[in-house]
């Protein structure tokens, strides 16, 4: 945990830039209920100019995701973290330190997730089905283009809503896996669901490049006025 702790300390001590700089602290409530990787997630937004700001966010996994609930064997502890850094341009700001109105942003993010997975499969496509429990180590690096709107609710309280598209580079490694994607067949449920998609991705592992959709809200508080 040394690396994320060092990064977190760096991000959250950046407010030494100036005693008069205006800063927003933000909380991400939807991250608490992420079915894949629930995290306690927060960030800081710093003013750079009257229309440009820099936002840094950090989240730490606090419990297992729903995808892990059926795994009986634990090879690794369920843990992980998320890091995001974002440059924003506000369209309407005419005064400094407003942080208010529509904005365009570019961000980069990194996710590290360790969890256990259970699948049911046919070995060499021959019944009966077998169960395989294994550990998953997943790293994701990605980039997004974002449009958002940050609305002032009170003098020092804001609501940040956003959506965007991007790309992510995913690397999945497994340990203690018996399933062989070249010869075996995963038994899928009757109705496709999120768990099935995750099971197949984890079981097949390897490197992949995927589109990324980002949506969310943040509750914001001004630290200085």
GROMACS .gro file of C-alpha atoms in nm:
model
  225
    1UNK     CA    1   0.000   0.000   0.000
    2UNK     CA    2   0.305   0.230  -0.001
    3UNK     CA    3   0.252   0.354  -0.357
    4UNK     CA    4  -0.113   0.467  -0.322
    5UNK     CA    5  -0.041   0.622   0.018
    6UNK     CA    6   0.245   0.827  -0.127
    7UNK     CA    7   0.031   0.934  -0.423
    8UNK     CA    8  -0.260   1.025  -0.197
    9UNK     CA    9  -0.033   1.233   0.023
   10UNK     CA   10   0.105   1.413  -0.280
   11UNK     CA   11  -0.239   1.493  -0.420
   12UNK     CA   12  -0.389   1.614  -0.096
   13UNK     CA   13  -0.096   1.831   0.009
   14UNK     CA   14  -0.096   2.022  -0.320
   15UNK     CA   15  -0.288   2.305  -0.155
   16UNK     CA   16   0.043   2.448  -0.034
   17UNK     CA   17   0.052   2.625  -0.372
   18UNK     CA   18  -0.086   2.943  -0.214
   19UNK     CA   19  -0.253   3.054   0.105
   20UNK     CA   20  -0.505   3.254  -0.097
   21UNK     CA   21  -0.587   2.983  -0.349
   22UNK     CA   22  -0.946   2.867  -0.357
   23UNK     CA   23  -1.002   2.493  -0.331
   24UNK     CA   24  -1.299   2.257  -0.355
   25UNK     CA   25  -1.305   1.925  -0.173
   26UNK     CA   26  -1.529   1.667  -0.342
   27UNK     CA   27  -1.694   1.341  -0.244
   28UNK     CA   28  -1.819   1.076  -0.490
   29UNK     CA   29  -2.129   0.907  -0.339
   30UNK     CA   30  -2.198   0.674  -0.633
   31UNK     CA   31  -1.853   0.513  -0.597
   32UNK     CA   32  -1.967   0.365  -0.265
   33UNK     CA   33  -2.218   0.145  -0.452
   34UNK     CA   34  -2.003   0.038  -0.748
   35UNK     CA   35  -2.092  -0.330  -0.804
   36UNK     CA   36  -1.745  -0.416  -0.936
   37UNK     CA   37  -1.519  -0.213  -0.708
   38UNK     CA   38  -1.689  -0.014  -0.430
   39UNK     CA   39  -1.461   0.267  -0.316
   40UNK     CA   40  -1.448   0.554  -0.071
   41UNK     CA   41  -1.356   0.826  -0.317
   42UNK     CA   42  -1.276   1.195  -0.283
   43UNK     CA   43  -1.074   1.467  -0.452
   44UNK     CA   44  -0.952   1.825  -0.456
   45UNK     CA   45  -1.000   2.086  -0.729
   46UNK     CA   46  -0.753   2.375  -0.746
   47UNK     CA   47  -0.791   2.700  -0.937
   48UNK     CA   48  -0.518   2.773  -1.195
   49UNK     CA   49  -0.679   3.073  -1.369
   50UNK     CA   50  -1.026   3.223  -1.399
   51UNK     CA   51  -1.133   2.942  -1.636
   52UNK     CA   52  -0.882   2.662  -1.579
   53UNK     CA   53  -0.867   2.423  -1.283
   54UNK     CA   54  -0.682   2.105  -1.187
   55UNK     CA   55  -0.872   1.820  -1.021
   56UNK     CA   56  -0.715   1.516  -0.848
   57UNK     CA   57  -0.914   1.222  -0.713
   58UNK     CA   58  -0.829   0.913  -0.509
   59UNK     CA   59  -1.043   0.616  -0.407
   60UNK     CA   60  -0.970   0.310  -0.197
   61UNK     CA   61  -1.166  -0.015  -0.213
   62UNK     CA   62  -1.339  -0.070   0.119
   63UNK     CA   63  -1.532  -0.395   0.064
   64UNK     CA   64  -1.583  -0.676  -0.184
   65UNK     CA   65  -1.779  -0.610  -0.502
   66UNK     CA   66  -2.091  -0.810  -0.581
   67UNK     CA   67  -1.897  -1.004  -0.845
   68UNK     CA   68  -1.696  -1.168  -0.568
   69UNK     CA   69  -1.985  -1.293  -0.355
   70UNK     CA   70  -1.991  -1.649  -0.491
   71UNK     CA   71  -1.619  -1.722  -0.466
   72UNK     CA   72  -1.564  -1.973  -0.183
   73UNK     CA   73  -1.184  -1.974  -0.194
   74UNK     CA   74  -0.974  -1.665  -0.125
   75UNK     CA   75  -0.630  -1.662  -0.279
   76UNK     CA   76  -0.579  -1.285  -0.241
   77UNK     CA   77  -0.727  -1.023  -0.015
   78UNK     CA   78  -0.990  -0.812  -0.187
   79UNK     CA   79  -0.831  -0.467  -0.222
   80UNK     CA   80  -0.750  -0.194  -0.470
   81UNK     CA   81  -0.744   0.177  -0.543
   82UNK     CA   82  -0.827   0.436  -0.812
   83UNK     CA   83  -0.639   0.752  -0.910
   84UNK     CA   84  -0.756   1.026  -1.147
   85UNK     CA   85  -0.607   1.357  -1.256
   86UNK     CA   86  -0.806   1.606  -1.466
   87UNK     CA   87  -0.759   1.945  -1.629
   88UNK     CA   88  -1.080   2.149  -1.670
   89UNK     CA   89  -1.183   2.450  -1.876
   90UNK     CA   90  -1.492   2.641  -1.753
   91UNK     CA   91  -1.678   2.819  -2.032
   92UNK     CA   92  -1.858   3.099  -1.846
   93UNK     CA   93  -1.633   3.208  -1.561
   94UNK     CA   94  -1.570   3.583  -1.564
   95UNK     CA   95  -1.427   3.604  -1.213
   96UNK     CA   96  -1.154   3.404  -1.044
   97UNK     CA   97  -1.225   3.108  -0.816
   98UNK     CA   98  -1.585   3.058  -0.922
   99UNK     CA   99  -1.578   2.687  -1.021
  100UNK     CA  100  -1.927   2.737  -1.158
  101UNK     CA  101  -2.105   2.645  -1.484
  102UNK     CA  102  -2.040   2.414  -1.781
  103UNK     CA  103  -1.691   2.281  -1.841
  104UNK     CA  104  -1.482   2.061  -2.069
  105UNK     CA  105  -1.214   1.833  -1.923
  106UNK     CA  106  -0.944   1.585  -2.013
  107UNK     CA  107  -0.843   1.324  -1.757
  108UNK     CA  108  -0.618   1.024  -1.706
  109UNK     CA  109  -0.692   0.747  -1.458
  110UNK     CA  110  -0.537   0.431  -1.316
  111UNK     CA  111  -0.717   0.145  -1.138
  112UNK     CA  112  -0.564  -0.147  -0.948
  113UNK     CA  113  -0.803  -0.420  -0.835
  114UNK     CA  114  -0.735  -0.755  -0.667
  115UNK     CA  115  -1.021  -0.998  -0.609
  116UNK     CA  116  -1.126  -1.362  -0.625
  117UNK     CA  117  -1.348  -1.509  -0.894
  118UNK     CA  118  -1.552  -1.826  -0.939
  119UNK     CA  119  -1.668  -1.968  -1.274
  120UNK     CA  120  -1.841  -2.284  -1.394
  121UNK     CA  121  -1.711  -2.438  -1.716
  122UNK     CA  122  -1.697  -2.751  -1.930
  123UNK     CA  123  -1.353  -2.904  -1.956
  124UNK     CA  124  -1.281  -2.980  -2.322
  125UNK     CA  125  -1.651  -2.892  -2.379
  126UNK     CA  126  -1.748  -3.220  -2.210
  127UNK     CA  127  -2.008  -3.246  -1.927
  128UNK     CA  128  -2.035  -3.239  -1.632
  129UNK     CA  129  -1.954  -2.880  -1.545
  130UNK     CA  130  -1.661  -2.798  -1.318
  131UNK     CA  131  -1.610  -2.507  -1.078
  132UNK     CA  132  -1.292  -2.304  -1.076
  133UNK     CA  133  -1.192  -2.053  -0.806
  134UNK     CA  134  -0.897  -1.829  -0.880
  135UNK     CA  135  -0.751  -1.489  -0.798
  136UNK     CA  136  -0.750  -1.190  -1.032
  137UNK     CA  137  -0.502  -0.902  -1.050
  138UNK     CA  138  -0.629  -0.625  -1.277
  139UNK     CA  139  -0.462  -0.299  -1.380
  140UNK     CA  140  -0.643  -0.041  -1.595
  141UNK     CA  141  -0.496   0.275  -1.749
  142UNK     CA  142  -0.734   0.509  -1.930
  143UNK     CA  143  -0.810   0.854  -2.070
  144UNK     CA  144  -1.140   1.043  -2.106
  145UNK     CA  145  -1.286   1.352  -2.269
  146UNK     CA  146  -1.553   1.490  -2.036
  147UNK     CA  147  -1.837   1.743  -2.043
  148UNK     CA  148  -1.982   1.852  -1.713
  149UNK     CA  149  -2.176   2.113  -1.523
  150UNK     CA  150  -2.082   2.235  -1.177
  151UNK     CA  151  -2.368   2.418  -1.009
  152UNK     CA  152  -2.343   2.632  -0.699
  153UNK     CA  153  -2.606   2.526  -0.445
  154UNK     CA  154  -2.509   2.759  -0.160
  155UNK     CA  155  -2.225   3.003  -0.095
  156UNK     CA  156  -1.972   2.723  -0.041
  157UNK     CA  157  -2.151   2.412  -0.171
  158UNK     CA  158  -2.159   2.283  -0.529
  159UNK     CA  159  -2.292   1.985  -0.724
  160UNK     CA  160  -2.071   1.847  -1.002
  161UNK     CA  161  -2.238   1.631  -1.271
  162UNK     CA  162  -2.044   1.493  -1.566
  163UNK     CA  163  -2.029   1.242  -1.848
  164UNK     CA  164  -1.768   1.145  -2.101
  165UNK     CA  165  -1.610   0.893  -2.335
  166UNK     CA  166  -1.259   0.759  -2.357
  167UNK     CA  167  -1.036   0.457  -2.389
  168UNK     CA  168  -0.892   0.213  -2.138
  169UNK     CA  169  -0.604  -0.033  -2.154
  170UNK     CA  170  -0.674  -0.335  -1.934
  171UNK     CA  171  -0.431  -0.601  -1.816
  172UNK     CA  172  -0.574  -0.900  -1.629
  173UNK     CA  173  -0.357  -1.169  -1.469
  174UNK     CA  174  -0.493  -1.478  -1.291
  175UNK     CA  175  -0.340  -1.708  -1.031
  176UNK     CA  176  -0.445  -2.069  -0.950
  177UNK     CA  177  -0.671  -2.079  -1.257
  178UNK     CA  178  -0.756  -2.422  -1.401
  179UNK     CA  179  -0.985  -2.304  -1.681
  180UNK     CA  180  -0.816  -2.305  -2.025
  181UNK     CA  181  -0.972  -2.056  -2.265
  182UNK     CA  182  -0.832  -2.248  -2.565
  183UNK     CA  183  -1.004  -2.578  -2.486
  184UNK     CA  184  -1.273  -2.517  -2.225
  185UNK     CA  185  -1.616  -2.350  -2.239
  186UNK     CA  186  -1.762  -2.120  -1.974
  187UNK     CA  187  -2.121  -2.206  -1.881
  188UNK     CA  188  -2.320  -1.883  -1.915
  189UNK     CA  189  -2.647  -1.809  -1.732
  190UNK     CA  190  -2.975  -1.812  -1.923
  191UNK     CA  191  -3.002  -1.432  -1.912
  192UNK     CA  192  -2.688  -1.225  -1.984
  193UNK     CA  193  -2.583  -1.003  -1.692
  194UNK     CA  194  -2.297  -0.792  -1.559
  195UNK     CA  195  -2.156  -1.082  -1.358
  196UNK     CA  196  -2.129  -1.297  -1.669
  197UNK     CA  197  -1.938  -1.025  -1.855
  198UNK     CA  198  -1.696  -0.988  -1.565
  199UNK     CA  199  -1.647  -1.364  -1.527
  200UNK     CA  200  -1.560  -1.405  -1.893
  201UNK     CA  201  -1.319  -1.109  -1.892
  202UNK     CA  202  -1.139  -1.231  -1.580
  203UNK     CA  203  -1.123  -1.594  -1.694
  204UNK     CA  204  -0.977  -1.506  -2.035
  205UNK     CA  205  -0.735  -1.251  -1.889
  206UNK     CA  206  -0.461  -1.083  -2.089
  207UNK     CA  207  -0.429  -0.739  -2.245
  208UNK     CA  208  -0.725  -0.562  -2.404
  209UNK     CA  209  -0.819  -0.215  -2.531
  210UNK     CA  210  -1.177  -0.106  -2.466
  211UNK     CA  211  -1.397   0.204  -2.493
  212UNK     CA  212  -1.469   0.374  -2.162
  213UNK     CA  213  -1.789   0.548  -2.050
  214UNK     CA  214  -1.777   0.772  -1.745
  215UNK     CA  215  -2.080   0.922  -1.567
  216UNK     CA  216  -2.125   1.052  -1.218
  217UNK     CA  217  -2.193   1.320  -0.960
  218UNK     CA  218  -1.979   1.477  -0.691
  219UNK     CA  219  -2.077   1.677  -0.384
  220UNK     CA  220  -1.838   1.970  -0.340
  221UNK     CA  221  -1.744   2.205  -0.058
  222UNK     CA  222  -1.535   2.520  -0.085
  223UNK     CA  223  -1.246   2.521   0.162
  224UNK     CA  224  -1.170   2.892   0.132
  225UNK     CA  225  -1.371   3.194   0.030
   0.00000   0.00000   0.00000
